[in-house]
Coordinates of C-alpha atoms and ligand atoms in Angstrom, one line a residue:
M1 CA 111.6 70.9 -99.1
Q2 CA 115.0 72.1 -97.8
L3 CA 113.5 75.5 -96.8
A4 CA 111.6 74.3 -93.7
G5 CA 113.2 73.3 -90.4
P6 CA 115.0 70.0 -89.6
W7 CA 113.1 66.9 -90.9
V8 CA 110.9 69.3 -92.9
M9 CA 109.1 70.5 -89.7
G10 CA 108.7 74.0 -88.4
P11 CA 110.6 77.2 -89.4
P12 CA 114.1 77.2 -90.9
A13 CA 117.1 78.1 -88.7
D14 CA 118.0 80.7 -91.3
R15 CA 114.8 82.4 -92.4
D16 CA 116.5 85.3 -94.2
G17 CA 118.7 82.7 -96.0
A18 CA 115.6 80.7 -97.1
L19 CA 113.9 83.9 -98.5
A20 CA 117.2 84.8 -100.3
V21 CA 117.4 81.4 -101.9
L22 CA 113.8 81.9 -103.4
R23 CA 114.5 85.4 -104.6
E24 CA 117.8 84.6 -106.1
A25 CA 116.4 81.5 -107.8
V26 CA 113.9 83.7 -109.7
D27 CA 116.6 86.4 -110.4
W28 CA 118.7 83.6 -112.0
G29 CA 115.9 82.8 -114.4
I30 CA 114.6 79.6 -112.6
T31 CA 111.0 79.2 -113.7
H32 CA 110.0 76.0 -111.8
I33 CA 109.7 75.6 -108.0
D34 CA 108.6 72.4 -106.3
T35 CA 106.8 72.6 -103.0
S36 CA 104.1 71.0 -100.8
D37 CA 101.9 72.5 -98.0
A38 CA 103.1 69.5 -95.9
Y39 CA 106.6 71.0 -95.8
G40 CA 106.7 72.6 -92.4
P41 CA 103.6 72.1 -92.6
H42 CA 102.7 75.4 -94.4
V43 CA 106.2 76.9 -93.7
T44 CA 107.7 76.5 -97.2
N45 CA 104.6 77.7 -99.0
E46 CA 104.4 80.8 -96.7
L47 CA 108.1 81.5 -97.4
I48 CA 107.5 81.2 -101.1
R49 CA 104.5 83.6 -100.8
E50 CA 106.5 86.1 -98.7
A51 CA 109.5 86.0 -101.0
L52 CA 107.9 86.0 -104.4
H53 CA 104.2 87.1 -104.4
P54 CA 102.9 88.5 -106.7
Y55 CA 104.5 85.8 -108.8
P56 CA 106.1 86.5 -112.1
E57 CA 104.1 85.2 -115.1
S58 CA 107.0 82.9 -116.1
L59 CA 107.1 81.1 -112.7
L60 CA 105.4 77.7 -112.3
I61 CA 104.9 76.5 -108.8
A62 CA 104.3 72.8 -108.5
T63 CA 102.8 71.4 -105.3
K64 CA 101.6 68.0 -104.3
V65 CA 98.9 66.4 -102.2
G66 CA 98.4 63.0 -100.6
A67 CA 99.9 63.2 -97.1
N68 CA 99.5 65.1 -93.9
R69 CA 102.0 65.7 -91.2
D70 CA 101.7 64.4 -87.6
A71 CA 103.2 65.7 -84.4
Q72 CA 106.1 63.3 -84.7
G73 CA 107.0 64.6 -88.2
G74 CA 105.5 61.5 -89.9
W75 CA 103.7 61.7 -93.3
P76 CA 100.4 59.9 -92.8
T77 CA 98.5 59.2 -96.0
A78 CA 95.6 61.5 -96.8
R79 CA 94.0 60.5 -100.1
R80 CA 90.3 60.4 -99.5
P81 CA 88.3 62.9 -101.6
E82 CA 87.6 65.3 -98.7
E83 CA 91.2 65.2 -97.6
L84 CA 92.5 66.0 -101.1
R85 CA 90.0 68.9 -101.4
R86 CA 91.1 70.3 -98.1
Q87 CA 94.8 70.1 -99.1
V88 CA 94.1 71.8 -102.4
H89 CA 92.3 74.7 -100.6
E90 CA 95.2 74.9 -98.1
N91 CA 97.7 75.2 -100.9
L92 CA 95.6 77.9 -102.6
R93 CA 95.5 79.8 -99.3
S94 CA 99.2 79.5 -98.3
L95 CA 100.5 80.3 -101.7
G96 CA 98.0 83.2 -102.1
V97 CA 96.6 82.2 -105.5
D98 CA 93.2 81.5 -107.1
T99 CA 94.5 78.6 -109.2
L100 CA 97.4 76.2 -108.5
D101 CA 99.8 75.9 -111.5
L102 CA 100.4 72.2 -111.1
V103 CA 99.3 69.6 -108.5
N104 CA 100.9 66.2 -108.2
M105 CA 98.9 63.3 -106.8
R106 CA 101.5 61.7 -104.5
M107 CA 101.0 58.0 -103.9
G108 CA 103.3 55.4 -102.3
D109 CA 105.1 56.0 -99.0
A110 CA 108.7 56.4 -97.6
E111 CA 109.6 53.0 -99.1
G112 CA 108.6 54.3 -102.6
P113 CA 105.7 53.5 -104.9
Q114 CA 103.2 51.0 -103.7
P115 CA 100.7 49.1 -105.9
G116 CA 97.1 50.2 -105.6
S117 CA 94.5 52.2 -107.6
I118 CA 95.0 55.9 -108.1
T119 CA 91.7 56.4 -109.9
E120 CA 89.5 57.8 -107.1
A121 CA 92.2 60.2 -105.9
F122 CA 93.0 61.4 -109.5
E123 CA 89.2 61.8 -110.3
T124 CA 89.0 64.1 -107.3
L125 CA 91.9 66.3 -108.6
A126 CA 90.4 66.2 -112.1
A127 CA 87.1 67.6 -110.6
L128 CA 89.0 70.4 -108.9
Q129 CA 90.8 71.1 -112.2
Q130 CA 87.3 71.3 -113.9
E131 CA 86.3 73.8 -111.1
G132 CA 89.3 76.0 -112.2
L133 CA 91.3 75.5 -109.0
I134 CA 94.2 73.6 -110.7
R135 CA 95.8 74.3 -114.1
H136 CA 97.8 71.1 -114.6
L137 CA 97.9 67.6 -113.0
G138 CA 100.8 65.3 -112.4
V139 CA 101.6 62.2 -110.3
S140 CA 104.3 61.4 -107.9
N141 CA 105.9 58.3 -106.2
V142 CA 104.0 56.1 -108.6
T143 CA 104.4 52.9 -110.6
A144 CA 104.2 52.8 -114.4
E145 CA 100.8 51.1 -114.0
Q146 CA 99.5 54.0 -111.9
V147 CA 100.7 56.5 -114.5
A148 CA 98.7 54.7 -117.1
E149 CA 95.7 54.5 -114.8
A150 CA 95.8 58.2 -114.1
R151 CA 96.1 59.1 -117.8
V152 CA 92.7 57.4 -118.4
V153 CA 91.1 59.9 -116.0
A154 CA 92.8 63.1 -117.1
P155 CA 95.9 64.4 -118.9
V156 CA 99.1 63.9 -116.9
V157 CA 101.8 66.6 -117.6
C158 CA 104.6 65.2 -115.4
V159 CA 105.7 62.3 -113.2
Q160 CA 107.8 63.1 -110.1
N161 CA 109.6 60.0 -108.9
L162 CA 112.9 59.1 -107.1
Y163 CA 115.6 59.0 -109.7
N164 CA 119.3 60.0 -109.9
L165 CA 122.7 58.6 -111.0
A166 CA 122.6 55.9 -108.4
H167 CA 118.8 55.0 -108.5
R168 CA 117.7 54.1 -112.0
H169 CA 114.7 51.9 -111.5
D170 CA 112.6 54.3 -113.7
D171 CA 114.9 54.1 -116.8
D172 CA 112.2 52.5 -118.9
L173 CA 109.5 54.9 -117.6
V174 CA 111.7 58.0 -118.4
E175 CA 112.0 56.8 -122.1
Q176 CA 108.3 56.0 -122.3
L177 CA 107.2 59.4 -121.0
A178 CA 109.7 61.2 -123.3
A179 CA 108.0 59.4 -126.2
D180 CA 104.6 60.6 -125.0
G181 CA 105.7 64.2 -124.4
I182 CA 105.3 64.0 -120.6
A183 CA 107.9 65.6 -118.2
Y184 CA 109.9 63.5 -115.8
V185 CA 110.9 65.3 -112.6
P186 CA 113.3 63.3 -110.5
F187 CA 113.1 63.9 -106.8
F188 CA 116.3 63.4 -104.7
P189 CA 118.3 64.4 -107.9
L190 CA 121.4 64.7 -105.6
G191 CA 120.5 61.7 -103.5
G192 CA 118.3 63.5 -101.0
F193 CA 119.2 62.8 -97.4
S194 CA 122.3 60.8 -98.4
P195 CA 124.0 62.8 -101.3
V196 CA 125.2 60.6 -104.1
Q197 CA 128.8 59.6 -103.6
S198 CA 131.0 57.5 -105.9
E199 CA 134.5 57.3 -107.1
A200 CA 133.5 57.5 -110.7
L201 CA 131.4 60.7 -110.0
S202 CA 134.3 62.3 -108.2
A203 CA 136.7 61.3 -111.0
V204 CA 134.5 62.9 -113.7
A205 CA 134.1 66.0 -111.5
A206 CA 137.9 66.3 -111.0
R207 CA 138.5 65.8 -114.7
L208 CA 136.1 68.7 -115.5
G209 CA 137.3 70.9 -112.7
S210 CA 133.7 70.8 -111.3
T211 CA 131.9 69.3 -108.3
P212 CA 130.1 65.9 -107.9
M213 CA 126.8 67.7 -107.4
S214 CA 127.2 69.7 -110.6
V215 CA 128.0 66.6 -112.6
A216 CA 125.1 64.7 -111.0
L217 CA 122.7 67.4 -112.2
A218 CA 124.3 67.8 -115.7
W219 CA 124.0 64.0 -116.1
L220 CA 120.3 64.2 -115.4
L221 CA 119.7 67.0 -117.9
Q222 CA 121.6 65.1 -120.6
R223 CA 119.9 61.8 -119.7
S224 CA 116.6 62.8 -121.5
P225 CA 115.0 65.9 -122.9
N226 CA 111.9 65.5 -120.8
I227 CA 113.8 65.7 -117.5
L228 CA 113.2 68.8 -115.4
L229 CA 115.4 69.5 -112.3
I230 CA 114.3 70.4 -108.8
P231 CA 117.5 70.1 -106.7
G232 CA 116.7 71.2 -103.1
T233 CA 118.9 73.6 -101.2
S234 CA 118.7 76.0 -98.3
K235 CA 121.8 77.9 -99.3
V236 CA 122.4 80.6 -101.9
A237 CA 125.9 79.3 -102.5
H238 CA 124.6 75.8 -103.4
L239 CA 121.9 77.3 -105.6
R240 CA 124.5 79.2 -107.6
E241 CA 126.7 76.1 -107.8
N242 CA 123.8 74.0 -109.0
V243 CA 122.5 76.5 -111.6
V244 CA 126.0 76.8 -113.1
G245 CA 126.8 73.1 -112.7
A246 CA 123.7 71.8 -114.4
G247 CA 124.9 73.5 -117.6
L248 CA 128.1 71.4 -117.8
S249 CA 128.5 69.6 -121.0
L250 CA 129.4 65.9 -120.5
S251 CA 131.3 64.0 -123.1
A252 CA 130.3 60.5 -124.2
E253 CA 133.2 59.2 -122.2
D254 CA 132.0 61.0 -119.1
V255 CA 128.5 59.7 -119.6
A256 CA 129.7 56.1 -120.0
A257 CA 131.7 56.4 -116.7
L258 CA 128.7 57.8 -114.9
D259 CA 126.3 55.2 -116.4
G260 CA 128.3 52.5 -114.6
I261 CA 127.3 53.9 -111.2
G262 CA 123.6 53.2 -111.2
S263 CA 121.3 50.2 -110.6
Ligands
LIG301 N1 107.4 63.7 -104.5 C1 108.0 63.3 -103.4 O1 107.6 62.3 -102.8 C2 109.3 64.0 -103.0 C3 110.1 63.4 -102.0 C4 111.3 64.1 -101.7 C5 111.6 65.3 -102.3 N2 110.7 65.9 -103.2 C6 111.0 67.2 -103.9 O2 112.3 67.0 -104.5 C7 113.1 68.2 -104.2 C8 114.6 67.7 -104.2 O3 114.8 66.7 -103.3 P1 115.6 67.0 -102.0 O4 115.8 68.4 -101.7 O5 115.0 66.2 -100.9 O6 117.0 66.2 -102.3 P2 118.2 66.6 -103.3 O7 117.9 67.7 -104.2 O8 118.6 65.3 -103.9 O9 119.3 67.0 -102.3 C9 119.2 68.0 -101.4 C10 120.4 67.9 -100.4 O10 121.6 68.3 -101.1 C11 122.2 69.4 -100.5 N3 122.8 70.2 -101.6 C12 122.1 70.8 -102.6 N4 123.0 71.5 -103.4 C13 124.2 71.2 -103.0 C14 125.5 71.5 -103.4 N5 125.7 72.3 -104.5 N6 126.6 71.0 -102.7 C15 126.4 70.3 -101.6 N7 125.2 69.9 -101.1 C16 124.1 70.3 -101.8 C17 121.2 70.1 -99.7 O11 121.7 70.7 -98.6 P3 121.9 72.3 -98.5 O12 120.5 72.8 -98.0 O13 123.0 72.5 -97.5 O14 122.2 72.8 -99.9 C18 120.3 68.9 -99.3 O15 120.8 68.3 -98.1 C19 112.6 68.6 -102.8 O16 113.0 69.9 -102.6 C20 111.1 68.3 -102.9 O17 110.5 69.5 -103.5 C21 109.6 65.2 -103.6

């Protein structure tokens, strides 16, 4: 999401830098990239295609559907069957593939998950999966009830929700999904538009000779074995810092200090 222009609209200021982030991520062994054709719109997918197509076998590109962009940069909901079909075909075109590795059905809005049925939307994606256009299905910005509802329609391989050191509303859901062998992919792992800041985080980072962002990522990876990371960055230097930092080993004392931050 960080590779498009300001407010995720239009081209990036540093196009070569965005292409370099993508190429270097794969060179560093990253096998999971999260995108959406709504980023730009089309801009991020087209950058991914330019930088990485033909894609390595090992790379999984996850995309999501459920919203359009308007001229003001808003994210109007687009979840009717014909809108979802159109978005899936647009993703296929912009990424340059015959089958999408993973499509998340994104519900909710900027305020977070909202109650309401996911069944019709998920049935549409399940039909597209049956047609061979999608390999795996996931859900995003959802309540635990919507996860359960989607699982009645088709297998759900991942849930992508807002979660980080400071926002832990999904604690129970993370545990439940881990028990069921379903991946949990936190979005805004670093806090998104307002990076996580806390004295406890800075203190742990200083003690380890690391950075707060690294510690925030390492905490997520240690939080549960089903957590997969998608930190966003437009800069190669931050990418390197995040890859190295996520591998930090946190002691029980560090984790206890960090666990005090969230709510
Ligand atoms: N499903 C959904 O509804 C949804 C919603 C939002 C996001 N997402 C997905 O989740 C991904 C991650 O979320 P996000 O990118 O919005 O938020 P994020 O990963 O929490 O944070 C990204 C911000 O942190 C900065 N950053 C990254 N590494 C840094 C470092 N080492 N030091 C200092 N600053 C650093 C980035 O700026 P720089 O560019 O300067 O590094 C950017 O401003 C997105 O890329 C998108 O794919 C999904």
